[in-house]
């Protein structure tokens, strides 16, 4: 089991408050740090560069911890003020100005000690980098997840808007990429709005488990100091604790569910992207120039590259999820350095997929649906055949028989005559005994065919319009859910700043 020994130096300082950096304890500390400086593996061991992502998070976590230590009388107000002052300077100087270190936590502590002397080492009292890094990852990731969730909400808005403009724009619907039944652009786009609703929900659900504080767990085994874990959780806007200290330091399943949610979102988007690529190829939709590229050799080309990259992002996200799970699988309790390579997968995936979501939404918002081409294509391949069979079944022909009649008609053509002659061969009565010619011709018309399918969730214009009304309620509610969480985080950040200011 790997211990984070950095806490010991601070405790040594606490036991001998007069010790200067030249004193016995200070010397031991320097000796220890030099011995374990990494040697040739220094760069390999260090996460400092990647930790830029959690620089601001670490400063917040440090501040909340120091405020709590002062409130609990573990560190006196003067030392707390000195440390908090140093943290403000370190924040202004930025991540790039940090001294060398194994990671951002060590580097910030060194920078604090450089500014205020050994008492800066009190900052690490009653904690370890193990609970610290877990808190930093959660602190940062929760905002990233809200950003991704917001991107899904905005994409849903775009999909609902464009769908509403096209509830009557008939288009071919496919199964197996073969013409199947006519539908509308509105119904098609609304299907992605519906799918993205679940992606938003998965992200918000993950948020609830990300936003828990591991602070106070120390290395994994708790601390003898009288820490107030609820207080640091509150100051950082966490909605509660990961209570068991061993679980708190070890748990990374919140990364798994975040990356899984993001990979699922990317998979949804990849389907939309593929449909748009295929649609562009068939001349059904044209992308705005901003979302297309040309060829370096073929001057006439307008390629849907943005959608191809959105499609590919699903592969990256799936790879990230796989990398993360493979890293975590079989790790023993409690902390293992493997964990340093875990959260990068989640951060990378959430960034890439959030961007892909925004790009996909932009492409949909600006694409030009080719209404006439779509109308002409909507009836291709006798795509209204099912509607004719439905009509016969509605007039008393057993559906299986109706299916056979229309299948036989399809061998002859896709018009009334074909249906009538197939019916004459298979049914005991002529077609007109069941249904009149007008009704059959209506069923053969793509727009009428769509209008007839007005079951809940179906493509008929009024069914899609009703679904879109409900969708808008869901979009607004999810937008509020994101905004509420952001407001809670910014209120906590304000409270923390107010508390910190009392030590100035
Ligand atoms: N950089 C480390 C990480 O990301 C921080 C924790 C180091 N803890 C330790 N026991 N070595 O996981």
Short mmCIF file of C-alpha atoms and ligand atoms in Angstrom, two decimals:
data_model
loop_
_atom_site.label_atom_id
_atom_site.label_comp_id
_atom_site.label_asym_id
_atom_site.label_seq_id
_atom_site.Cartn_x
_atom_site.Cartn_y
_atom_site.Cartn_z
CA UNK A 1 0.00 0.00 0.00
CA UNK A 2 1.48 3.31 -1.03
CA UNK A 3 1.39 5.96 1.65
CA UNK A 4 1.43 9.63 1.01
CA UNK A 5 4.04 10.66 3.54
CA UNK A 6 3.88 14.36 2.88
CA UNK A 7 1.52 14.80 5.81
CA UNK A 8 4.24 13.68 8.20
CA UNK A 9 6.46 16.67 7.54
CA UNK A 10 3.65 19.04 8.48
CA UNK A 11 2.92 17.13 11.63
CA UNK A 12 6.58 17.26 12.50
CA UNK A 13 6.42 21.02 12.09
CA UNK A 14 3.42 21.10 14.34
CA UNK A 15 5.22 19.13 17.06
CA UNK A 16 8.16 21.53 16.88
CA UNK A 17 6.67 24.87 15.88
CA UNK A 18 9.97 26.73 16.29
CA UNK A 19 11.84 24.58 13.80
CA UNK A 20 13.10 26.65 10.90
CA UNK A 21 13.93 25.17 7.53
CA UNK A 22 17.50 24.84 8.84
CA UNK A 23 16.32 22.95 11.94
CA UNK A 24 16.30 19.24 12.61
CA UNK A 25 12.85 18.55 11.14
CA UNK A 26 13.36 20.84 8.19
CA UNK A 27 16.61 19.09 7.36
CA UNK A 28 14.99 15.68 7.53
CA UNK A 29 12.26 16.91 5.24
CA UNK A 30 14.74 18.19 2.67
CA UNK A 31 16.69 14.93 2.86
CA UNK A 32 13.54 12.93 2.31
CA UNK A 33 12.42 15.07 -0.62
CA UNK A 34 15.81 14.81 -2.28
CA UNK A 35 15.99 11.07 -1.78
CA UNK A 36 12.58 10.66 -3.39
CA UNK A 37 12.96 13.31 -6.05
CA UNK A 38 12.47 10.78 -8.83
CA UNK A 39 15.91 10.68 -10.38
CA UNK A 40 15.78 9.62 -14.01
CA UNK A 41 12.08 8.77 -13.60
CA UNK A 42 11.25 12.30 -12.44
CA UNK A 43 9.35 13.26 -15.56
CA UNK A 44 7.62 9.91 -15.67
CA UNK A 45 6.41 10.28 -12.10
CA UNK A 46 5.27 13.87 -12.41
CA UNK A 47 1.72 14.84 -13.27
CA UNK A 48 2.47 18.56 -12.87
CA UNK A 49 1.85 19.50 -16.50
CA UNK A 50 -1.42 17.59 -16.77
CA UNK A 51 -2.45 18.94 -13.38
CA UNK A 52 -2.92 22.38 -14.90
CA UNK A 53 -6.48 21.22 -15.33
CA UNK A 54 -6.91 21.02 -11.55
CA UNK A 55 -4.77 24.03 -10.59
CA UNK A 56 -7.76 26.21 -9.73
CA UNK A 57 -9.48 23.26 -8.06
CA UNK A 58 -6.45 22.64 -5.87
CA UNK A 59 -6.36 26.26 -4.75
CA UNK A 60 -10.03 26.07 -3.78
CA UNK A 61 -9.49 22.78 -1.96
CA UNK A 62 -6.47 24.24 -0.14
CA UNK A 63 -8.47 27.30 0.88
CA UNK A 64 -11.43 25.35 2.18
CA UNK A 65 -9.14 23.01 4.08
CA UNK A 66 -7.17 25.86 5.67
CA UNK A 67 -10.35 27.74 6.65
CA UNK A 68 -11.67 24.56 8.26
CA UNK A 69 -8.36 23.91 10.05
CA UNK A 70 -8.47 27.45 11.46
CA UNK A 71 -12.10 27.17 12.52
CA UNK A 72 -11.33 23.91 14.28
CA UNK A 73 -8.34 25.45 16.06
CA UNK A 74 -5.97 23.02 14.34
CA UNK A 75 -4.05 25.90 12.75
CA UNK A 76 -4.03 29.37 14.31
CA UNK A 77 -5.60 32.30 12.50
CA UNK A 78 -2.26 33.97 11.80
CA UNK A 79 -0.78 30.96 10.07
CA UNK A 80 -4.02 30.45 8.19
CA UNK A 81 -3.90 34.07 7.03
CA UNK A 82 -0.30 33.70 5.88
CA UNK A 83 -1.11 30.53 3.94
CA UNK A 84 -4.24 32.01 2.38
CA UNK A 85 -2.27 35.10 1.37
CA UNK A 86 0.36 32.91 -0.28
CA UNK A 87 -2.35 30.97 -2.12
CA UNK A 88 -3.68 34.25 -3.54
CA UNK A 89 -0.23 35.12 -4.86
CA UNK A 90 0.22 31.65 -6.30
CA UNK A 91 -3.12 31.97 -8.05
CA UNK A 92 -2.12 35.29 -9.58
CA UNK A 93 1.21 33.90 -10.76
CA UNK A 94 -0.56 30.99 -12.41
CA UNK A 95 0.19 27.33 -12.90
CA UNK A 96 3.14 28.06 -15.16
CA UNK A 97 4.95 29.84 -12.33
CA UNK A 98 4.81 26.87 -9.94
CA UNK A 99 8.09 25.38 -8.75
CA UNK A 100 9.01 21.91 -9.87
CA UNK A 101 7.13 19.16 -8.12
CA UNK A 102 5.77 15.68 -8.41
CA UNK A 103 2.34 17.15 -8.93
CA UNK A 104 0.34 20.33 -8.52
CA UNK A 105 -0.36 19.55 -4.86
CA UNK A 106 3.31 19.26 -3.98
CA UNK A 107 4.24 22.26 -6.13
CA UNK A 108 1.62 24.52 -4.55
CA UNK A 109 2.72 23.46 -1.08
CA UNK A 110 6.33 24.20 -1.98
CA UNK A 111 5.27 27.58 -3.35
CA UNK A 112 3.42 28.34 -0.10
CA UNK A 113 6.43 27.35 2.01
CA UNK A 114 8.71 29.40 -0.26
CA UNK A 115 6.57 32.44 0.53
CA UNK A 116 5.74 32.06 4.21
CA UNK A 117 8.35 29.65 5.53
CA UNK A 118 7.85 26.41 7.38
CA UNK A 119 4.48 27.37 8.77
CA UNK A 120 3.20 26.97 5.23
CA UNK A 121 3.64 23.24 5.82
CA UNK A 122 0.70 23.36 8.24
CA UNK A 123 -1.57 23.50 5.20
CA UNK A 124 -1.11 19.78 4.76
CA UNK A 125 -2.16 18.95 8.33
CA UNK A 126 -4.90 16.32 8.51
CA UNK A 127 -4.90 15.48 4.86
CA UNK A 128 -3.01 13.62 2.20
CA UNK A 129 -2.60 14.15 -1.49
CA UNK A 130 -4.87 11.15 -1.81
CA UNK A 131 -8.00 12.83 -0.51
CA UNK A 132 -6.76 16.12 -1.97
CA UNK A 133 -6.44 14.88 -5.56
CA UNK A 134 -9.76 13.06 -5.37
CA UNK A 135 -11.40 16.30 -4.20
CA UNK A 136 -9.71 18.28 -6.99
CA UNK A 137 -10.83 15.88 -9.70
CA UNK A 138 -14.42 15.93 -8.44
CA UNK A 139 -14.36 19.72 -8.08
CA UNK A 140 -13.19 20.22 -11.65
CA UNK A 141 -15.13 17.45 -13.32
CA UNK A 142 -18.48 18.56 -11.96
CA UNK A 143 -18.22 21.82 -13.94
CA UNK A 144 -17.09 19.96 -17.04
CA UNK A 145 -20.09 17.67 -16.72
CA UNK A 146 -22.42 20.64 -16.36
CA UNK A 147 -20.86 22.14 -19.49
CA UNK A 148 -21.46 18.89 -21.37
CA UNK A 149 -25.01 18.64 -20.04
CA UNK A 150 -25.66 22.22 -21.13
CA UNK A 151 -24.32 21.43 -24.59
CA UNK A 152 -26.85 18.59 -24.82
CA UNK A 153 -29.65 20.90 -23.73
CA UNK A 154 -28.67 23.44 -26.39
CA UNK A 155 -28.41 20.74 -29.04
CA UNK A 156 -31.90 19.57 -28.09
CA UNK A 157 -33.17 23.12 -28.49
CA UNK A 158 -31.70 23.28 -31.99
CA UNK A 159 -33.12 19.88 -32.91
CA UNK A 160 -36.57 20.84 -31.63
CA UNK A 161 -36.51 24.15 -33.51
CA UNK A 162 -35.44 22.65 -36.83
CA UNK A 163 -37.82 19.72 -36.33
CA UNK A 164 -40.69 22.18 -35.78
CA UNK A 165 -39.87 23.85 -39.10
CA UNK A 166 -40.02 20.48 -40.85
CA UNK A 167 -42.99 18.59 -39.40
CA UNK A 168 -44.41 18.45 -42.96
CA UNK A 169 -41.16 17.87 -44.84
CA UNK A 170 -41.50 14.26 -45.96
CA UNK A 171 -38.38 12.20 -46.38
CA UNK A 172 -37.54 8.55 -46.84
CA UNK A 173 -37.16 6.59 -43.63
CA UNK A 174 -34.78 3.63 -43.72
CA UNK A 175 -34.19 0.34 -42.03
CA UNK A 176 -31.03 -1.54 -43.04
CA UNK A 177 -30.38 1.66 -45.02
CA UNK A 178 -33.06 0.46 -47.46
CA UNK A 179 -36.08 2.70 -48.14
CA UNK A 180 -38.64 1.58 -45.54
CA UNK A 181 -41.48 4.01 -44.87
CA UNK A 182 -41.85 7.73 -45.48
CA UNK A 183 -41.37 9.95 -42.47
CA UNK A 184 -40.55 13.61 -41.99
CA UNK A 185 -37.40 15.57 -41.28
CA UNK A 186 -39.19 16.78 -38.15
CA UNK A 187 -39.80 13.25 -36.91
CA UNK A 188 -36.26 12.21 -37.73
CA UNK A 189 -34.64 15.14 -35.90
CA UNK A 190 -37.06 14.82 -32.98
CA UNK A 191 -35.87 11.22 -32.57
CA UNK A 192 -32.40 12.58 -31.78
CA UNK A 193 -33.83 15.17 -29.41
CA UNK A 194 -35.52 12.29 -27.63
CA UNK A 195 -32.28 10.28 -27.42
CA UNK A 196 -30.29 13.28 -26.20
CA UNK A 197 -32.79 13.72 -23.38
CA UNK A 198 -31.42 10.50 -21.90
CA UNK A 199 -27.86 11.67 -22.47
CA UNK A 200 -28.60 14.82 -20.48
CA UNK A 201 -30.17 12.68 -17.75
CA UNK A 202 -27.16 10.37 -17.56
CA UNK A 203 -24.80 13.33 -17.17
CA UNK A 204 -26.92 14.93 -14.45
CA UNK A 205 -27.20 11.59 -12.72
CA UNK A 206 -23.41 11.19 -12.76
CA UNK A 207 -23.12 14.74 -11.39
CA UNK A 208 -24.95 13.69 -8.23
CA UNK A 209 -22.28 11.12 -7.46
CA UNK A 210 -19.33 13.24 -8.60
CA UNK A 211 -20.28 16.10 -6.33
CA UNK A 212 -19.37 14.44 -3.00
CA UNK A 213 -16.41 15.36 -0.85
CA UNK A 214 -13.65 12.89 -0.07
CA UNK A 215 -11.76 15.49 2.01
CA UNK A 216 -10.93 14.40 5.52
CA UNK A 217 -10.20 10.86 4.41
CA UNK A 218 -6.47 11.74 4.45
CA UNK A 219 -4.33 8.96 2.95
CA UNK A 220 -7.31 6.56 3.32
CA UNK A 221 -7.28 5.88 7.05
CA UNK A 222 -8.75 9.05 8.46
CA UNK A 223 -6.95 11.45 10.78
CA UNK A 224 -6.64 11.99 14.53
CA UNK A 225 -7.25 15.72 14.04
CA UNK A 226 -10.72 17.03 14.83
CA UNK A 227 -11.58 17.86 11.22
CA UNK A 228 -15.02 19.03 10.16
CA UNK A 229 -15.62 17.17 6.94
CA UNK A 230 -19.07 18.65 6.42
CA UNK A 231 -17.59 22.12 6.58
CA UNK A 232 -15.01 21.58 3.83
CA UNK A 233 -17.71 19.89 1.77
CA UNK A 234 -19.97 22.92 2.20
CA UNK A 235 -17.23 25.44 1.46
CA UNK A 236 -16.51 23.62 -1.80
CA UNK A 237 -20.15 23.24 -2.83
CA UNK A 238 -20.15 19.46 -2.49
CA UNK A 239 -23.57 17.99 -1.77
CA UNK A 240 -22.29 15.63 0.91
CA UNK A 241 -19.46 13.26 1.76
CA UNK A 242 -17.99 10.06 0.52
CA UNK A 243 -18.07 8.90 4.09
CA UNK A 244 -15.84 5.83 4.34
CA UNK A 245 -12.32 7.21 4.25
CA UNK A 246 -10.88 4.24 2.40
CA UNK A 247 -13.61 4.47 -0.24
CA UNK A 248 -13.22 8.25 -0.42
CA UNK A 249 -9.51 8.05 -1.28
CA UNK A 250 -9.89 5.11 -3.67
CA UNK A 251 -13.16 5.66 -5.48
CA UNK A 252 -12.98 6.51 -9.14
CA UNK A 253 -16.26 4.97 -10.28
CA UNK A 254 -17.55 8.52 -10.69
CA UNK A 255 -15.02 8.78 -13.53
CA UNK A 256 -16.35 5.56 -15.02
CA UNK A 257 -19.94 6.72 -15.05
CA UNK A 258 -19.02 10.14 -16.37
CA UNK A 259 -16.94 8.68 -19.18
CA UNK A 260 -19.65 6.12 -19.90
CA UNK A 261 -22.30 8.86 -20.03
CA UNK A 262 -20.10 10.86 -22.36
CA UNK A 263 -19.36 7.83 -24.55
CA UNK A 264 -23.10 7.13 -24.77
CA UNK A 265 -23.70 10.75 -25.76
CA UNK A 266 -20.98 10.48 -28.40
CA UNK A 267 -22.64 7.32 -29.68
CA UNK A 268 -25.96 9.15 -30.02
CA UNK A 269 -24.21 11.95 -31.91
CA UNK A 270 -22.39 9.48 -34.14
CA UNK A 271 -25.76 8.18 -35.36
CA UNK A 272 -26.97 11.69 -36.10
CA UNK A 273 -23.68 12.45 -37.86
CA UNK A 274 -23.93 9.29 -39.94
CA UNK A 275 -27.51 10.10 -40.97
CA UNK A 276 -26.41 13.56 -42.03
CA UNK A 277 -23.41 12.22 -43.97
CA UNK A 278 -25.66 9.76 -45.78
CA UNK A 279 -28.27 12.49 -46.31
CA UNK A 280 -25.66 14.82 -47.79
CA UNK A 281 -24.43 12.05 -50.08
CA UNK A 282 -27.98 11.49 -51.35
CA UNK A 283 -28.52 15.24 -51.88
CA UNK A 284 -31.18 15.36 -49.17
CA UNK A 285 -29.41 17.93 -47.04
CA UNK A 286 -26.73 20.50 -47.69
CA UNK A 287 -24.37 21.70 -44.98
CA UNK A 288 -23.51 25.30 -44.48
CA UNK A 289 -19.99 26.05 -45.73
CA UNK A 290 -18.89 26.54 -42.11
CA UNK A 291 -19.54 22.87 -41.45
CA UNK A 292 -18.10 21.47 -44.67
CA UNK A 293 -14.67 21.16 -46.25
CA UNK A 294 -13.51 20.92 -49.82
CA UNK A 295 -10.95 18.73 -51.51
CA UNK A 296 -7.38 19.79 -52.23
CA UNK A 297 -7.69 18.26 -55.71
CA UNK A 298 -11.38 17.93 -56.64
CA UNK A 299 -12.66 21.49 -57.00
CA UNK A 300 -16.34 20.57 -57.00
CA UNK A 301 -16.27 18.80 -53.64
CA UNK A 302 -18.18 19.80 -50.53
CA UNK A 303 -17.53 17.22 -47.87
CA UNK A 304 -19.30 16.78 -44.53
CA UNK A 305 -16.00 16.55 -42.61
CA UNK A 306 -17.36 18.01 -39.39
CA UNK A 307 -19.94 15.26 -39.14
CA UNK A 308 -17.33 12.63 -39.91
CA UNK A 309 -15.24 13.93 -37.02
CA UNK A 310 -18.29 13.94 -34.75
CA UNK A 311 -18.83 10.31 -35.79
CA UNK A 312 -15.20 9.50 -34.97
CA UNK A 313 -15.38 11.14 -31.54
CA UNK A 314 -17.49 8.21 -30.39
CA UNK A 315 -14.50 5.97 -31.04
CA UNK A 316 -12.23 8.17 -28.94
CA UNK A 317 -14.72 8.28 -26.08
CA UNK A 318 -15.18 4.51 -26.15
CA UNK A 319 -11.40 4.10 -26.12
CA UNK A 320 -11.18 6.44 -23.14
CA UNK A 321 -13.79 4.44 -21.26
CA UNK A 322 -11.94 1.26 -22.07
CA UNK A 323 -8.61 2.76 -20.96
CA UNK A 324 -10.15 3.98 -17.74
CA UNK A 325 -11.80 0.67 -16.87
CA UNK A 326 -8.62 -1.21 -17.72
CA UNK A 327 -6.60 1.08 -15.45
CA UNK A 328 -9.03 0.70 -12.56
CA UNK A 329 -9.68 -3.01 -12.85
CA UNK A 330 -8.22 -4.99 -10.01
CA UNK A 331 -6.61 -2.07 -8.20
CA UNK A 332 -6.25 -2.96 -4.55
CA UNK A 333 -7.29 -0.66 -1.74
CA UNK A 334 -6.39 2.06 -1.08
CA UNK A 335 -4.37 4.53 -3.14
CA UNK A 336 -2.19 3.37 -6.02
CA UNK A 337 -0.30 5.62 -8.34
CA UNK A 338 -2.11 4.08 -11.30
CA UNK A 339 -4.89 6.46 -10.32
CA UNK A 340 -2.82 9.37 -11.58
CA UNK A 341 -3.51 8.07 -15.08
CA UNK A 342 -7.23 7.51 -14.58
CA UNK A 343 -8.87 10.93 -14.60
CA UNK A 344 -7.21 12.09 -17.83
CA UNK A 345 -9.44 9.67 -19.72
CA UNK A 346 -12.56 11.32 -18.32
CA UNK A 347 -11.30 14.86 -18.89
CA UNK A 348 -10.30 14.15 -22.47
CA UNK A 349 -13.56 12.43 -23.28
CA UNK A 350 -15.75 15.10 -21.74
CA UNK A 351 -13.90 17.86 -23.62
CA UNK A 352 -14.02 16.15 -27.00
CA UNK A 353 -17.64 15.10 -26.70
CA UNK A 354 -18.82 18.49 -25.45
CA UNK A 355 -17.17 20.06 -28.48
CA UNK A 356 -18.66 17.44 -30.81
CA UNK A 357 -22.09 18.18 -29.33
CA UNK A 358 -21.71 21.88 -30.05
CA UNK A 359 -20.48 21.26 -33.59
CA UNK A 360 -23.30 18.81 -34.35
CA UNK A 361 -25.84 21.34 -33.07
CA UNK A 362 -24.30 24.08 -35.20
CA UNK A 363 -24.39 21.87 -38.29
CA UNK A 364 -28.05 20.99 -37.74
CA UNK A 365 -28.99 24.62 -37.06
CA UNK A 366 -27.48 25.78 -40.36
CA UNK A 367 -28.14 22.83 -42.67
CA UNK A 368 -30.43 23.24 -45.63
CA UNK A 369 -32.93 20.43 -46.09
CA UNK A 370 -33.71 19.88 -49.78
CA UNK A 371 -37.49 19.71 -49.46
CA UNK A 372 -38.25 18.80 -53.09
CA UNK A 373 -35.53 16.19 -53.44
CA UNK A 374 -36.70 14.67 -50.18
CA UNK A 375 -40.35 14.60 -51.34
CA UNK A 376 -39.36 12.86 -54.55
CA UNK A 377 -37.21 10.36 -52.65
CA UNK A 378 -39.82 9.71 -49.96
CA UNK A 379 -41.86 7.31 -52.10
CA UNK A 380 -38.89 5.55 -53.71
CA UNK A 381 -38.64 1.78 -53.40
CA UNK A 382 -42.42 1.46 -52.83
CA UNK A 383 -41.92 2.82 -49.33
CA UNK A 384 -45.67 3.30 -48.94
CA UNK A 385 -46.28 -0.47 -49.22
CA UNK A 386 -46.75 -0.95 -45.48
CA UNK A 387 -49.38 1.80 -45.47
CA UNK A 388 -51.33 -0.03 -48.21
CA UNK A 389 -51.19 -3.28 -46.24
CA UNK A 390 -52.32 -1.37 -43.13
CA UNK A 391 -55.24 0.02 -45.13
CA UNK A 392 -56.35 -3.45 -46.30
CA UNK A 393 -55.99 -4.78 -42.75
CA UNK A 394 -58.08 -1.87 -41.43
CA UNK A 395 -60.81 -2.88 -43.91
CA UNK A 396 -60.97 -6.46 -42.70
CA UNK A 397 -58.23 -8.35 -44.59
CA UNK A 398 -56.02 -10.28 -42.12
CA UNK A 399 -52.73 -8.37 -41.92
CA UNK A 400 -50.65 -11.34 -43.06
CA UNK A 401 -52.82 -11.71 -46.15
CA UNK A 402 -52.66 -7.99 -46.82
CA UNK A 403 -48.86 -8.24 -46.54
CA UNK A 404 -48.86 -10.99 -49.18
CA UNK A 405 -51.09 -8.98 -51.51
CA UNK A 406 -48.86 -5.93 -51.34
CA UNK A 407 -45.71 -8.04 -51.65
CA UNK A 408 -47.16 -9.51 -54.86
CA UNK A 409 -48.10 -6.00 -56.03
CA UNK A 410 -44.51 -4.87 -55.45
CA UNK A 411 -43.37 -7.40 -58.06
CA UNK A 412 -45.58 -5.59 -60.60
CA UNK A 413 -45.21 -1.93 -59.70
CA UNK A 414 -46.01 0.61 -57.02
CA UNK A 415 -49.32 2.04 -58.22
CA UNK A 416 -53.03 1.34 -57.85
CA UNK A 417 -53.09 -1.08 -60.80
CA UNK A 418 -50.38 -3.21 -59.30
CA UNK A 419 -52.23 -3.43 -56.00
CA UNK A 420 -55.58 -4.15 -57.68
CA UNK A 421 -54.19 -6.95 -59.82
CA UNK A 422 -52.36 -8.58 -56.91
CA UNK A 423 -55.56 -8.34 -54.84
CA UNK A 424 -57.55 -9.98 -57.64
CA UNK A 425 -55.16 -12.96 -57.57
CA UNK A 426 -55.11 -13.43 -53.82
CA UNK A 427 -58.44 -12.17 -52.38
CA UNK A 428 -61.84 -13.76 -52.87
CA UNK A 429 -63.38 -10.38 -53.67
CA UNK A 430 -62.05 -7.56 -55.89
CA UNK A 431 -60.07 -4.81 -54.17
CA UNK A 432 -62.96 -2.33 -54.44
CA UNK A 433 -65.09 -4.62 -52.25
CA UNK A 434 -62.73 -3.71 -49.40
CA UNK A 435 -61.54 -0.22 -50.15
CA UNK A 436 -62.09 2.42 -52.81
CA UNK A 437 -59.48 3.56 -55.28
CA UNK A 438 -59.08 7.00 -53.64
CA UNK A 439 -58.15 5.52 -50.31
CA UNK A 440 -55.53 3.27 -51.93
CA UNK A 441 -54.09 6.20 -53.83
CA UNK A 442 -53.92 8.24 -50.64
CA UNK A 443 -52.06 5.39 -48.96
CA UNK A 444 -49.62 5.40 -51.91
CA UNK A 445 -48.88 9.10 -51.41
CA UNK A 446 -45.91 9.70 -49.08
CA UNK A 447 -47.39 12.79 -47.40
CA UNK A 448 -50.76 11.08 -46.82
CA UNK A 449 -48.95 7.99 -45.65
CA UNK A 450 -47.11 10.04 -43.02
CA UNK A 451 -50.28 11.89 -41.99
CA UNK A 452 -52.07 8.58 -41.40
CA UNK A 453 -49.48 7.45 -38.85
CA UNK A 454 -50.69 9.68 -36.05
CA UNK A 455 -50.22 7.29 -33.15
CA UNK A 456 -48.42 8.75 -30.11
CA UNK A 457 -44.81 9.38 -31.07
CA UNK A 458 -45.50 8.76 -34.75
CA UNK A 459 -44.50 10.94 -37.68
CA UNK A 460 -47.87 12.60 -38.49
CA UNK A 461 -47.33 16.37 -38.32
CA UNK A 462 -49.65 16.88 -35.36
CA UNK A 463 -48.12 13.94 -33.47
CA UNK A 464 -44.63 15.41 -33.95
CA UNK A 465 -45.85 18.89 -33.01
CA UNK A 466 -47.36 17.50 -29.79
CA UNK A 467 -44.15 15.61 -29.01
CA UNK A 468 -42.13 18.75 -29.59
CA UNK A 469 -44.32 20.68 -27.14
CA UNK A 470 -43.51 18.12 -24.46
CA UNK A 471 -39.87 18.11 -25.51
CA UNK A 472 -39.68 21.84 -24.92
CA UNK A 473 -40.88 21.36 -21.34
CA UNK A 474 -38.15 18.78 -20.81
CA UNK A 475 -35.52 21.02 -22.38
CA UNK A 476 -36.52 23.92 -20.11
CA UNK A 477 -36.51 21.68 -17.02
CA UNK A 478 -33.06 20.30 -17.82
CA UNK A 479 -31.77 23.79 -18.55
CA UNK A 480 -33.01 24.81 -15.09
CA UNK A 481 -31.41 21.75 -13.52
CA UNK A 482 -28.04 22.75 -14.96
CA UNK A 483 -28.51 26.39 -13.95
CA UNK A 484 -29.51 25.44 -10.37
CA UNK A 485 -26.36 23.38 -9.96
CA UNK A 486 -24.20 26.14 -11.36
CA UNK A 487 -25.85 28.65 -9.02
CA UNK A 488 -25.16 26.39 -6.02
CA UNK A 489 -21.50 26.11 -7.05
CA UNK A 490 -21.07 29.81 -7.51
CA UNK A 491 -22.80 30.53 -4.18
CA UNK A 492 -20.35 28.14 -2.50
CA UNK A 493 -17.42 29.82 -4.27
CA UNK A 494 -18.66 33.20 -3.01
CA UNK A 495 -18.99 31.87 0.55
CA UNK A 496 -15.49 30.46 0.42
CA UNK A 497 -14.12 33.77 -0.87
CA UNK A 498 -15.95 35.60 1.93
CA UNK A 499 -14.50 33.24 4.55
CA UNK A 500 -11.02 33.55 3.09
CA UNK A 501 -11.34 37.36 3.11
CA UNK A 502 -11.90 37.35 6.89
CA UNK A 503 -8.31 36.15 7.30
CA UNK A 504 -6.78 38.91 5.18
N1 LIG B 1 -0.56 13.13 -8.53
C1 LIG B 1 -1.22 12.13 -7.76
C2 LIG B 1 -2.46 11.64 -8.50
O1 LIG B 1 -2.87 12.26 -9.42
C3 LIG B 1 -1.61 12.72 -6.44
C4 LIG B 1 -1.66 11.73 -5.31
C5 LIG B 1 -0.30 11.30 -4.95
N2 LIG B 1 -0.38 10.40 -3.81
C6 LIG B 1 0.59 9.52 -3.53
N3 LIG B 1 0.39 8.73 -2.51
N4 LIG B 1 1.65 9.40 -4.25
O2 LIG B 1 -3.01 10.62 -8.17
#
